[in-house]
Amino acid sequence: MIGLIQNELMKIWEKKSSWIFAIILVLALIGGAILEMKMSPQLKGDDWRASVEAEISKLEKKLPNAPTEESLIESGKDFNWDDSKEAIESKIQGYKSNLEEDVSPYTTDWSYMNGMVIGLKSLITLFVVIVCAGNVSSEYSDGTIKQLLIRPHQRWKVLLSKYISLLIYAASLIVVLIVAGYLISIAFFGIGDFATKIAVLNFDYETIGVSGGVHFFKSILYYLPGLILVITLAFMLSTLFKNQAIAVGVGVFVLFLSSTLGALIQTLAENYAWAKVLLFPHLDQTVFLTEEKILETITMPMSLGILFIYYVIFMVITFWSFQKRDVSI
Amino acid sequence: MSLNALEVKNLTKRIKGRNIVDDVSFTVEKGEIFGLLGPNGAGKTTIIRMIVSLINRTNGKVVVNNHDLDSDFSKAMSSIGAIVENPEFYKYMSGYKNLKHYARMAIEEVPEERFQEVIKLVGLENAIHQKVKTYSLGMRQRLGVAQALLHNPALLILDEPTNGLDPQGIREFRDYLHLLAREGISVLVSSHLLSEMQLMCHRFAIIEKGKLIHVSTMDETVSEVDAEIRDVTFELDQPKEAMEILKNSEYVVEMESTKEKGLLIKIPKDKIPVVNKLLVENNVLVYGIYVAKATLEDRFLEITKQNREEAQK
């Protein structure tokens, strides 16, 4: 079995595309960091609290002379919203709550990790779907499946070794994302404390400060069940379709559907109970970081249970069809 | 211990109520090259794919080197090396890595020396570390043989192995099979190229419409044909006179004069001396007698024709 997994990993890593996907991830991380540097205000100096307090006093000085929004509109000239009284007031409010919650408004390594790095997980999902959906189907497309199945190994073992190898590939992409993401964020934004707070919404839609490091790893953890299910789904498609292009196409299409059907299913679920057990809303477990329930009644354990049932169904279909099929290409 | 490398018993494949392979039984002895002959679509490939377990059997038993495929799958499959139609490889990897891949799937570890031995045997020493996508078809075929032999199988199974090979390649391949057979490896080979099979095989079976209709050795086949009506060309000084003389002979089935002092007669081989005597007695000078060599093709057509006639009765 170890030999079979070694084989499958060798085949994955001998393909250039497997490396290109990892490289794209790193490039996206660097690109994101550069944009972040340019677009959002960066801390100059060492103490963000001092910097925030200085900002507040600067804004407070401007406040008495600032025109109201109404007067700006009436003046009919070009103007900047940021100069209005209301905008300045809300900015001051924001900075004050930053101080209260102990959340730096400037980009820190862990805020970048929670923003850009977590955001790129959807890129991983896409890459993993492409690799998974192509894995078994390409053996059929290239005809190598014949050479693979005339060996002294049961078919289910061959298939299982492929599945495990794909999980390992997905895991390595995640490791690349975390390690490269961390290195890039400390290179751009400096080394910060693991417990540095970032602002997130809680269940009651209040902004609270939580440890950036904890939140990051929680997000990754909550991302995994959905990813495993998407891998399993793509793997099933790969086994069912003998054509690599079709398998990959359908896989990516399903992924695309799952992100666009959200609103539709939300509406359906309000009227029909069965819509709550459709696969798509459960693929993203990270919503449970900010929400207690989705679709009004579904809690995280229920959602995980639904995912598990889909998982078992997909696995049974995959292995059963592979075991039974006549190879006559 | 039986001496058979392969025993196939009552092999049947039914798809949608139709038997595309129907109750086929045969054995391949140790050190023998056994051919499966038949037109395209006769079921040769299906038989081979059932033996190597690419296709599920509806019924029947396959025993490889005394290991039953059902009860002793991994040992039975370990004894087989196969090329099913064109050997396909992972084109983005080198030939060596492809071999490594298949070696890892063997039950017993394949030592590095065995790699070198097999690579040398198929003459790929210089190209083995290049990617397979740079290989010619002949090189791929040779790499196919290498992967099939790597784990020292007792039985080599080849499905249409000469497809796509040039005459030179076919010749090399044939010599190569004979070499293997002398070393004690048994070979099961399928093809629709009869002339090729005649040169390659020791024994063969004819498959038609999923049924095995004939099994015999190649030597038997050729001598069997000797008793039957053959094309015999007599080289004579007076073909026209000879035709007159032979007109009333009871043995001559058909006769025509060929251009240069020749006369083509269809007669059974054992009646050639009788005809010759008749001609000599009538003062016709006979310079030579040429018997068209029986080919497997003739035999094959006869057997399949007979079989069809029997089926119609």
XYZ file of C-alpha atoms in Angstrom:
642
model
C 0.000 0.000 0.000
C 2.885 2.365 0.807
C 4.373 1.609 -2.608
C 1.069 2.410 -4.291
C 0.831 5.752 -2.495
C 4.446 6.536 -3.406
C 3.539 5.840 -7.022
C 0.539 8.122 -6.968
C 2.465 10.927 -5.283
C 5.224 10.542 -7.854
C 2.682 10.877 -10.654
C 1.136 13.969 -9.063
C 4.455 15.744 -8.504
C 5.912 14.770 -11.882
C 3.172 16.831 -13.485
C 4.182 20.440 -13.957
C 0.698 21.722 -13.194
C 0.916 20.443 -9.613
C 3.900 22.719 -9.028
C 2.423 25.605 -10.947
C -0.599 25.629 -8.638
C 1.663 25.924 -5.599
C 3.652 28.695 -7.293
C 0.476 30.611 -8.173
C -0.493 30.496 -4.491
C 2.811 32.035 -3.445
C 2.636 34.699 -6.161
C -0.923 35.592 -5.129
C 0.244 35.957 -1.524
C 3.055 38.304 -2.533
C 0.777 40.281 -4.852
C -1.823 40.580 -2.119
C 0.766 41.821 0.359
C 1.985 44.491 -2.066
C -1.568 45.706 -2.674
C -2.263 45.733 1.041
C 0.854 47.852 1.575
C -0.275 50.404 -0.983
C -4.008 50.538 -0.325
C -4.449 50.592 3.436
C -2.858 52.867 6.011
C 0.304 51.423 7.451
C 1.748 51.922 10.867
C 4.781 54.185 11.004
C 6.770 53.680 14.181
C 6.445 50.985 16.781
C 3.467 51.800 18.947
C 0.120 51.581 17.201
C -1.728 52.941 20.251
C 0.301 56.154 20.170
C -0.235 56.393 16.452
C -4.019 55.913 16.828
C -4.197 58.479 19.604
C -2.295 60.968 17.454
C -4.753 60.317 14.611
C -7.695 60.907 16.954
C -6.362 64.232 18.218
C -5.631 65.325 14.636
C -9.171 64.469 13.591
C -10.675 66.124 16.663
C -8.929 69.348 15.696
C -10.456 69.199 12.240
C -13.906 68.354 13.587
C -15.205 71.822 14.664
C -14.468 73.340 11.228
C -15.677 70.381 9.183
C -18.733 71.002 7.012
C -21.729 68.728 7.387
C -22.658 66.326 4.572
C -25.725 68.405 3.804
C -23.796 71.617 3.349
C -21.278 69.803 1.127
C -24.045 68.556 -1.128
C -25.694 71.973 -1.253
C -22.444 73.684 -2.165
C -22.601 71.746 -5.440
C -18.820 71.583 -5.793
C -16.616 68.538 -6.019
C -15.891 67.320 -2.553
C -14.426 64.473 -0.570
C -16.723 62.531 1.751
C -13.840 62.022 4.118
C -13.869 65.747 4.883
C -17.453 65.737 6.122
C -18.275 66.023 9.759
C -20.082 62.692 9.819
C -17.157 60.821 8.204
C -14.675 62.256 10.665
C -16.930 61.448 13.585
C -17.306 57.825 12.540
C -13.567 57.567 11.993
C -12.927 58.827 15.514
C -15.516 56.372 16.759
C -13.725 53.538 14.948
C -10.327 54.461 16.370
C -11.769 54.709 19.863
C -13.278 51.265 19.663
C -9.925 50.025 18.323
C -8.342 51.275 21.523
C -11.095 49.790 23.634
C -10.962 46.373 21.990
C -7.186 46.476 21.728
C -7.320 45.909 17.946
C -4.725 47.607 15.775
C -6.306 49.265 12.713
C -3.058 48.775 10.794
C -2.144 45.624 8.906
C -0.246 43.197 11.107
C 1.101 39.805 10.190
C -1.886 38.045 11.726
C -4.436 40.410 10.247
C -2.932 39.694 6.836
C -3.056 35.984 7.613
C -6.732 36.283 8.459
C -7.524 38.395 5.432
C -5.558 37.547 2.333
C -4.224 34.142 3.341
C -7.620 32.828 4.397
C -9.124 34.388 1.282
C -6.823 32.315 -0.911
C -8.248 29.083 0.416
C -10.837 29.201 -2.346
C -7.950 29.113 -4.816
C -6.775 25.919 -3.118
C -10.239 24.438 -3.483
C -10.178 25.221 -7.197
C -6.717 23.731 -7.742
C -7.515 20.643 -5.723
C -10.717 20.075 -7.714
C -8.748 20.307 -10.958
C -6.107 17.859 -9.767
C -8.611 15.426 -8.210
C -11.025 15.423 -11.117
C -8.166 14.727 -13.496
C -6.573 12.015 -11.425
C -8.496 8.842 -12.276
C -10.053 10.096 -15.501
C -6.645 10.835 -17.013
C -5.670 7.203 -16.464
C -8.627 6.339 -18.667
C -7.942 9.106 -21.194
C -4.305 8.064 -21.554
C -5.066 4.344 -21.479
C -2.689 3.792 -18.567
C -5.524 2.376 -16.468
C -4.952 -0.950 -18.251
C -1.355 -1.156 -17.118
C -2.392 -0.096 -13.642
C -5.035 -2.765 -13.075
C -3.166 -5.817 -14.369
C -1.032 -5.832 -11.230
C -1.376 -8.052 -8.188
C -3.372 -5.457 -6.253
C -7.097 -5.331 -5.718
C -8.769 -2.444 -7.445
C -10.029 -0.831 -4.253
C -6.457 -0.624 -2.981
C -5.314 1.127 -6.132
C -8.179 3.578 -5.849
C -7.678 4.156 -2.129
C -4.001 4.916 -2.683
C -5.025 7.536 -5.242
C -7.494 9.079 -2.804
C -4.951 9.217 0.015
C -2.358 10.765 -2.305
C -4.814 13.472 -3.307
C -5.502 14.249 0.352
C -1.754 14.528 0.836
C -1.511 16.883 -2.153
C -4.309 19.065 -0.757
C -2.590 19.076 2.629
C 0.666 20.161 1.060
C -1.056 23.056 -0.708
C -2.490 24.149 2.641
C 0.958 23.900 4.222
C 2.374 26.002 1.381
C -0.359 28.554 1.960
C 0.246 28.766 5.706
C 4.041 28.724 5.642
C 4.463 31.017 2.644
C 1.645 33.225 3.941
C 3.323 33.575 7.315
C 6.760 34.266 5.876
C 5.362 36.858 3.490
C 3.267 38.571 6.132
C 6.160 38.918 8.554
C 8.369 40.112 5.710
C 5.869 42.828 4.792
C 4.210 43.655 8.099
C 6.704 42.608 10.760
C 6.615 39.942 13.406
C 3.624 40.311 15.670
C 2.356 38.471 18.683
C 0.272 35.319 18.040
C -2.333 36.829 20.366
C -2.454 40.169 18.501
C -6.099 40.983 18.299
C -8.093 41.370 15.130
C -11.686 42.546 14.805
C -14.326 39.956 13.928
C -18.091 39.768 14.199
C -19.540 37.593 16.901
C -22.868 35.700 16.844
C -24.714 38.874 17.767
C -23.115 40.875 14.964
C -20.956 42.852 17.362
C -17.382 43.630 16.519
C -15.058 42.129 19.041
C -11.309 41.698 19.236
C -10.008 38.136 19.182
C -6.541 36.651 18.949
C -5.474 36.727 15.295
C -3.491 33.513 15.507
C -6.301 31.563 17.125
C -8.829 32.908 14.656
C -6.588 31.984 11.711
C -6.142 28.380 12.713
C -9.809 28.105 13.592
C -10.682 29.309 10.102
C -8.371 26.729 8.531
C -9.846 24.015 10.729
C -13.397 24.972 9.811
C -12.385 25.024 6.149
C -11.234 21.382 6.156
C -14.553 19.469 6.251
C -15.838 21.291 3.184
C -12.539 20.796 1.378
C -12.497 17.063 2.103
C -16.007 16.785 0.751
C -15.147 18.718 -2.395
C -12.122 16.446 -2.897
C -14.320 13.390 -2.503
C -16.888 14.779 -4.924
C -14.248 15.609 -7.535
C -12.697 12.189 -7.027
C -16.069 10.559 -7.631
C -16.522 12.534 -10.847
C -13.030 11.514 -11.859
C -13.921 7.851 -11.429
C -17.285 8.092 -13.150
C -16.136 10.033 -16.220
C -13.552 8.400 -18.446
C -12.728 11.711 -20.079
C -10.403 14.002 -18.200
C -11.746 17.208 -19.754
C -15.338 16.364 -18.853
C -14.458 15.328 -15.306
C -12.518 18.523 -14.635
C -15.166 20.655 -16.336
C -18.010 19.187 -14.307
C -15.942 19.447 -11.117
C -15.247 23.133 -11.593
C -18.858 23.716 -12.633
C -20.129 22.159 -9.394
C -17.754 24.364 -7.443
C -19.024 27.405 -9.303
C -22.636 26.377 -8.687
C -22.061 25.949 -4.983
C -20.926 29.547 -4.668
C -23.733 31.006 -6.776
C -26.618 28.869 -5.567
C -26.292 30.092 -1.977
C -28.988 32.750 -2.224
C -31.371 30.482 -4.113
C -31.068 27.726 -1.551
C -31.574 30.264 1.210
C -34.949 31.148 -0.346
C -35.828 27.524 -0.997
C -35.008 26.556 2.565
C -37.459 29.131 3.856
C -40.259 27.285 2.094
C -39.159 23.676 1.855
C -37.482 21.662 4.587
C -35.695 19.358 2.114
C -33.657 22.234 0.743
C -31.826 22.349 4.057
C -30.124 19.042 3.379
C -28.834 20.030 -0.067
C -25.073 19.735 -0.182
C -24.052 23.245 -1.157
C -24.823 25.353 1.942
C -22.904 22.880 4.111
C -19.676 22.985 2.099
C -18.578 26.190 3.834
C -18.285 25.425 7.530
C -16.430 28.672 8.186
C -19.795 30.472 8.429
C -20.094 28.870 11.839
C -17.264 31.100 12.996
C -19.692 34.018 12.988
C -23.092 32.347 12.997
C -24.658 29.905 15.361
C -27.131 28.535 12.849
C -27.502 28.558 9.094
C -30.765 28.211 7.164
C -32.485 29.228 10.410
C -32.279 25.853 12.173
C -29.078 24.046 11.157
C -26.332 24.038 13.778
C -22.742 23.053 13.110
C -22.995 19.445 14.372
C -26.094 18.957 12.209
C -24.318 20.445 9.232
C -21.293 18.211 9.781
C -23.622 15.225 10.046
C -25.168 16.077 6.684
C -21.689 16.408 5.178
C -20.742 13.028 6.604
C -23.753 11.362 4.989
C -22.821 12.868 1.625
C -19.253 11.716 2.187
C -20.313 8.114 2.732
C -22.587 8.192 -0.329
C -19.852 9.605 -2.564
C -17.282 7.089 -1.335
C -19.615 4.136 -1.848
C -20.469 5.229 -5.403
C -16.798 5.839 -6.230
C -15.441 2.542 -4.971
C -18.386 0.452 -6.094
C -18.308 1.739 -9.668
C -14.538 1.411 -9.929
C -14.599 -2.128 -8.583
C -17.329 -3.261 -10.955
C -16.381 -1.555 -14.165
C -15.079 -3.444 -17.193
C -12.022 -1.748 -18.621
C -12.412 -1.925 -22.356
C -10.682 1.100 -23.786
C 1.995 -29.869 -10.252
C 0.643 -29.482 -13.737
C 2.902 -28.211 -16.477
C 0.480 -25.569 -17.636
C 1.272 -21.907 -17.415
C -2.343 -21.035 -18.026
C -5.599 -22.929 -17.822
C -8.784 -21.331 -19.021
C -12.013 -23.216 -18.377
C -15.508 -22.416 -19.616
C -14.746 -18.743 -19.916
C -17.916 -16.809 -20.716
C -18.814 -13.151 -20.973
C -22.410 -12.143 -21.422
C -23.364 -8.578 -22.235
C -27.038 -7.704 -22.678
C -28.082 -11.327 -23.094
C -25.522 -12.031 -25.797
C -22.486 -14.196 -25.187
C -19.575 -12.306 -26.677
C -17.274 -14.981 -25.298
C -18.953 -18.368 -25.131
C -17.603 -21.254 -23.073
C -13.965 -20.990 -24.138
C -11.448 -23.449 -22.679
C -7.775 -23.893 -23.511
C -4.406 -24.342 -21.876
C -0.993 -22.845 -22.486
C 1.908 -25.147 -21.646
C 5.184 -24.082 -20.116
C 7.579 -22.583 -22.631
C 4.980 -22.460 -25.363
C 3.899 -19.591 -27.576
C 0.157 -19.915 -27.935
C -1.779 -17.809 -30.410
C -5.370 -16.663 -30.341
C -6.508 -16.094 -33.910
C -9.687 -14.599 -35.161
C -11.161 -11.723 -37.075
C -11.603 -8.355 -35.404
C -14.497 -8.439 -32.988
C -14.353 -12.207 -32.495
C -13.725 -11.826 -28.785
C -9.960 -12.306 -28.564
C -9.401 -9.083 -26.682
C -12.294 -9.808 -24.324
C -10.796 -13.214 -23.511
C -7.424 -11.665 -22.788
C -8.936 -8.914 -20.698
C -10.840 -11.445 -18.626
C -7.621 -13.361 -17.988
C -5.827 -10.227 -16.780
C -8.956 -9.223 -14.802
C -9.632 -5.985 -16.628
C -13.079 -7.345 -17.479
C -15.270 -9.275 -15.085
C -16.048 -12.871 -16.012
C -19.687 -13.927 -16.316
C -18.579 -17.496 -15.845
C -15.433 -19.587 -15.975
C -12.178 -20.236 -14.259
C -8.685 -18.938 -14.898
C -5.655 -20.643 -13.365
C -2.260 -19.030 -13.854
C 0.795 -21.052 -12.887
C -1.410 -23.161 -10.572
C -2.885 -20.104 -8.850
C -6.618 -19.658 -9.258
C -7.501 -16.075 -10.151
C -10.518 -16.123 -7.824
C -9.004 -17.581 -4.693
C -5.396 -16.513 -5.141
C -5.650 -13.218 -7.006
C -2.367 -11.624 -6.079
C -0.228 -14.705 -6.760
C -1.999 -15.375 -10.039
C -1.547 -11.770 -11.172
C 2.097 -11.806 -10.046
C 2.745 -14.592 -12.525
C 1.452 -12.506 -15.416
C 3.221 -9.859 -17.417
C 1.044 -8.237 -20.027
C 0.749 -5.694 -22.774
C -2.872 -5.017 -23.583
C -3.027 -3.426 -27.010
C -0.689 -0.472 -27.376
C 1.375 -0.084 -24.254
C 0.421 3.249 -22.709
C 2.732 5.098 -20.367
C 2.805 8.232 -18.266
C 4.257 10.432 -20.975
C 5.347 13.184 -18.604
C 7.679 10.800 -16.781
C 10.904 9.158 -17.928
C 10.954 5.557 -19.097
C 12.860 4.655 -15.967
C 10.295 6.225 -13.661
C 7.543 4.408 -15.517
C 9.353 1.129 -14.891
C 9.898 2.113 -11.271
C 6.181 2.752 -10.988
C 5.311 -0.749 -12.155
C 8.103 -2.335 -10.128
C 6.606 -0.810 -6.977
C 3.385 -2.617 -7.796
C 5.075 -6.024 -7.843
C 4.648 -8.273 -4.819
C 8.318 -9.159 -4.653
C 10.849 -6.385 -4.692
C 12.542 -5.825 -8.047
C 16.287 -5.267 -7.518
C 18.159 -2.543 -9.395
C 20.135 -5.176 -11.346
C 16.893 -6.508 -12.773
C 16.067 -3.017 -14.074
C 19.399 -2.813 -15.865
C 19.038 -6.352 -17.187
C 15.595 -5.721 -18.679
C 16.511 -2.281 -20.047
C 19.522 -3.825 -21.768
C 17.421 -6.692 -23.084
C 15.063 -4.317 -24.889
C 17.893 -2.001 -25.939
C 16.707 1.185 -24.280
C 19.885 1.988 -22.341
C 20.357 5.358 -23.986
C 16.782 6.576 -23.820
C 15.591 5.243 -20.483
C 15.985 8.547 -18.619
C 14.226 10.575 -21.292
C 10.556 11.358 -20.990
C 8.304 8.832 -22.674
C 6.691 11.529 -24.810
C 9.948 11.689 -26.802
C 9.810 7.947 -27.615
C 8.914 6.476 -30.996
C 6.193 3.846 -31.213
C 8.791 1.092 -31.487
C 10.547 2.357 -28.361
C 7.265 2.437 -26.494
C 6.591 -1.118 -27.578
C 9.980 -2.120 -26.219
C 9.350 -0.289 -22.983
C 6.054 -2.197 -22.885
C 7.950 -5.479 -23.091
C 10.313 -4.252 -20.373
C 7.488 -3.430 -17.958
C 5.862 -6.802 -18.666
C 9.061 -8.732 -17.945
C 10.334 -6.720 -15.002
C 8.886 -8.936 -12.278
C 9.938 -12.243 -13.911
C 6.477 -13.486 -14.869
C 5.879 -17.104 -15.870
C 3.314 -16.066 -18.463
C 3.511 -13.199 -20.894
C 0.207 -12.031 -22.364
C 0.261 -9.888 -25.485
C -2.806 -8.453 -27.149
C -2.196 -7.481 -30.790
C 1.470 -6.779 -30.017
C 2.550 -6.004 -33.564
C -0.087 -3.330 -34.163
C 1.663 -0.260 -35.420
C 5.106 -1.812 -35.696
C 7.096 -1.621 -38.925
C 8.358 -4.867 -40.553
C 11.722 -4.464 -38.882
C 10.077 -4.018 -35.507
C 7.821 -7.019 -36.023
C 10.800 -9.173 -36.900
C 12.726 -8.068 -33.791
C 9.688 -8.693 -31.679
C 9.222 -12.212 -33.029
C 12.863 -13.196 -32.473
C 12.539 -11.801 -29.044
C 9.490 -13.916 -28.186
C 11.246 -17.060 -29.359
C 14.166 -16.193 -27.129
C 11.849 -15.808 -24.150
C 10.067 -19.066 -24.911
C 13.389 -20.903 -24.987
C 14.087 -19.509 -21.538
C 10.881 -21.145 -20.320
C 8.470 -18.248 -20.350
C 5.080 -19.078 -21.800
C 3.409 -16.599 -24.114
C -0.230 -16.048 -24.953
C -0.548 -13.787 -27.957
C -3.556 -12.598 -29.913
C -3.578 -11.233 -33.415
C -5.564 -11.049 -36.590
C -2.357 -11.049 -38.662
C -2.242 -14.709 -39.677
C 1.065 -14.714 -41.513
C 2.671 -13.182 -38.466
C 1.146 -15.749 -36.142
C 2.298 -18.593 -38.363
C 5.889 -17.518 -37.832
C 5.431 -16.748 -34.151
C 3.335 -19.470 -32.521
C 3.819 -23.074 -31.615
C 0.125 -23.728 -31.127
C -2.975 -21.714 -31.762
C -6.709 -21.509 -31.255
C -9.177 -19.980 -33.652
C -11.881 -17.837 -32.126
C -14.942 -16.885 -34.074
C -18.036 -15.114 -32.776
C -16.881 -15.705 -29.207
C -16.492 -19.445 -29.642
C -13.309 -21.461 -29.777
C -13.687 -23.477 -32.956
C -10.296 -25.058 -33.441
C -7.078 -25.772 -31.548
C -3.987 -27.370 -33.015
C -0.257 -27.034 -33.401
C 1.158 -25.103 -36.295
C 2.904 -28.219 -37.696
C -0.280 -30.271 -37.589
C -2.110 -27.576 -39.438
C 0.307 -27.450 -42.295
C 0.429 -31.287 -42.727
C -3.329 -31.603 -42.442
C -3.561 -29.386 -45.432
C -1.271 -31.710 -47.401
C -4.084 -34.241 -47.869
C -6.310 -31.656 -49.418
C -6.637 -30.145 -52.847
C -3.730 -27.903 -53.715
C -2.517 -25.619 -56.456
C 0.237 -27.482 -58.295
C 2.134 -25.977 -61.207
C 3.756 -28.361 -63.718
C 6.509 -26.991 -65.920
C 6.136 -28.776 -69.310
C 7.250 -28.572 -72.916
C 3.713 -29.038 -74.305
C 1.045 -27.607 -71.996
C -1.728 -27.943 -74.585
C -1.124 -31.656 -75.153
C -0.873 -32.190 -71.455
C -4.288 -30.608 -70.981
C -5.744 -33.046 -73.487
C -4.157 -35.978 -71.707
C -5.354 -34.915 -68.289
C -8.842 -33.912 -69.379
C -10.253 -37.285 -68.494
C -8.288 -37.816 -65.302
C -10.520 -38.374 -62.306
C -8.233 -36.554 -59.835
C -7.924 -33.231 -61.533
C -10.364 -30.757 -60.089
C -9.495 -27.778 -62.230
C -6.817 -26.907 -64.706
C -5.568 -23.931 -66.641
C -2.515 -23.253 -68.707
C -0.207 -20.563 -67.495
C 1.917 -18.406 -69.779
C 5.349 -19.986 -70.007
C 5.063 -23.675 -70.594
C 3.210 -24.080 -67.370
C 0.057 -25.827 -66.354
C -1.747 -25.049 -63.083
C -3.707 -27.999 -61.771
C -5.787 -28.305 -58.656
C -5.278 -31.818 -57.264
C -4.756 -33.496 -53.923
C -1.078 -33.595 -53.024
C -0.927 -37.384 -52.885
C -2.087 -37.631 -56.511
C 0.841 -35.621 -57.879
C 2.928 -38.769 -58.687
C -0.047 -40.329 -60.504
C -0.489 -37.274 -62.714
C 3.238 -37.063 -63.283
C 3.350 -40.702 -64.367
C 0.479 -40.180 -66.764
C 2.238 -37.244 -68.392
C 5.569 -39.019 -68.697
C 3.946 -42.108 -70.184
C 2.411 -39.867 -72.874
C 5.805 -38.403 -73.754
C 5.285 -35.001 -72.164
C 8.536 -33.653 -70.724
C 8.172 -32.558 -67.111
C 10.796 -30.024 -65.998
C 9.436 -29.236 -62.621
C 6.526 -29.572 -60.193
C 5.760 -26.730 -57.788
C 3.335 -27.110 -54.892
C 1.943 -23.892 -53.458
C 2.924 -23.826 -49.790
C 0.032 -24.168 -47.422
C -0.419 -21.072 -45.342
C -2.207 -20.590 -42.092
C -4.425 -18.196 -43.948
C -5.765 -20.957 -46.215
C -6.325 -23.165 -43.237
C -7.946 -20.421 -41.282
C -10.357 -19.589 -44.072
C -11.209 -23.259 -44.515
C -11.872 -23.800 -40.839
C -13.990 -20.725 -40.435
C -15.892 -21.577 -43.629
C -16.576 -25.118 -42.435
C -17.718 -23.760 -39.135
C -20.145 -21.396 -40.789
C -21.567 -24.139 -43.009
C -22.084 -26.368 -39.994
C -23.823 -23.591 -38.214
C -26.214 -23.125 -41.104
C -27.215 -26.816 -41.215
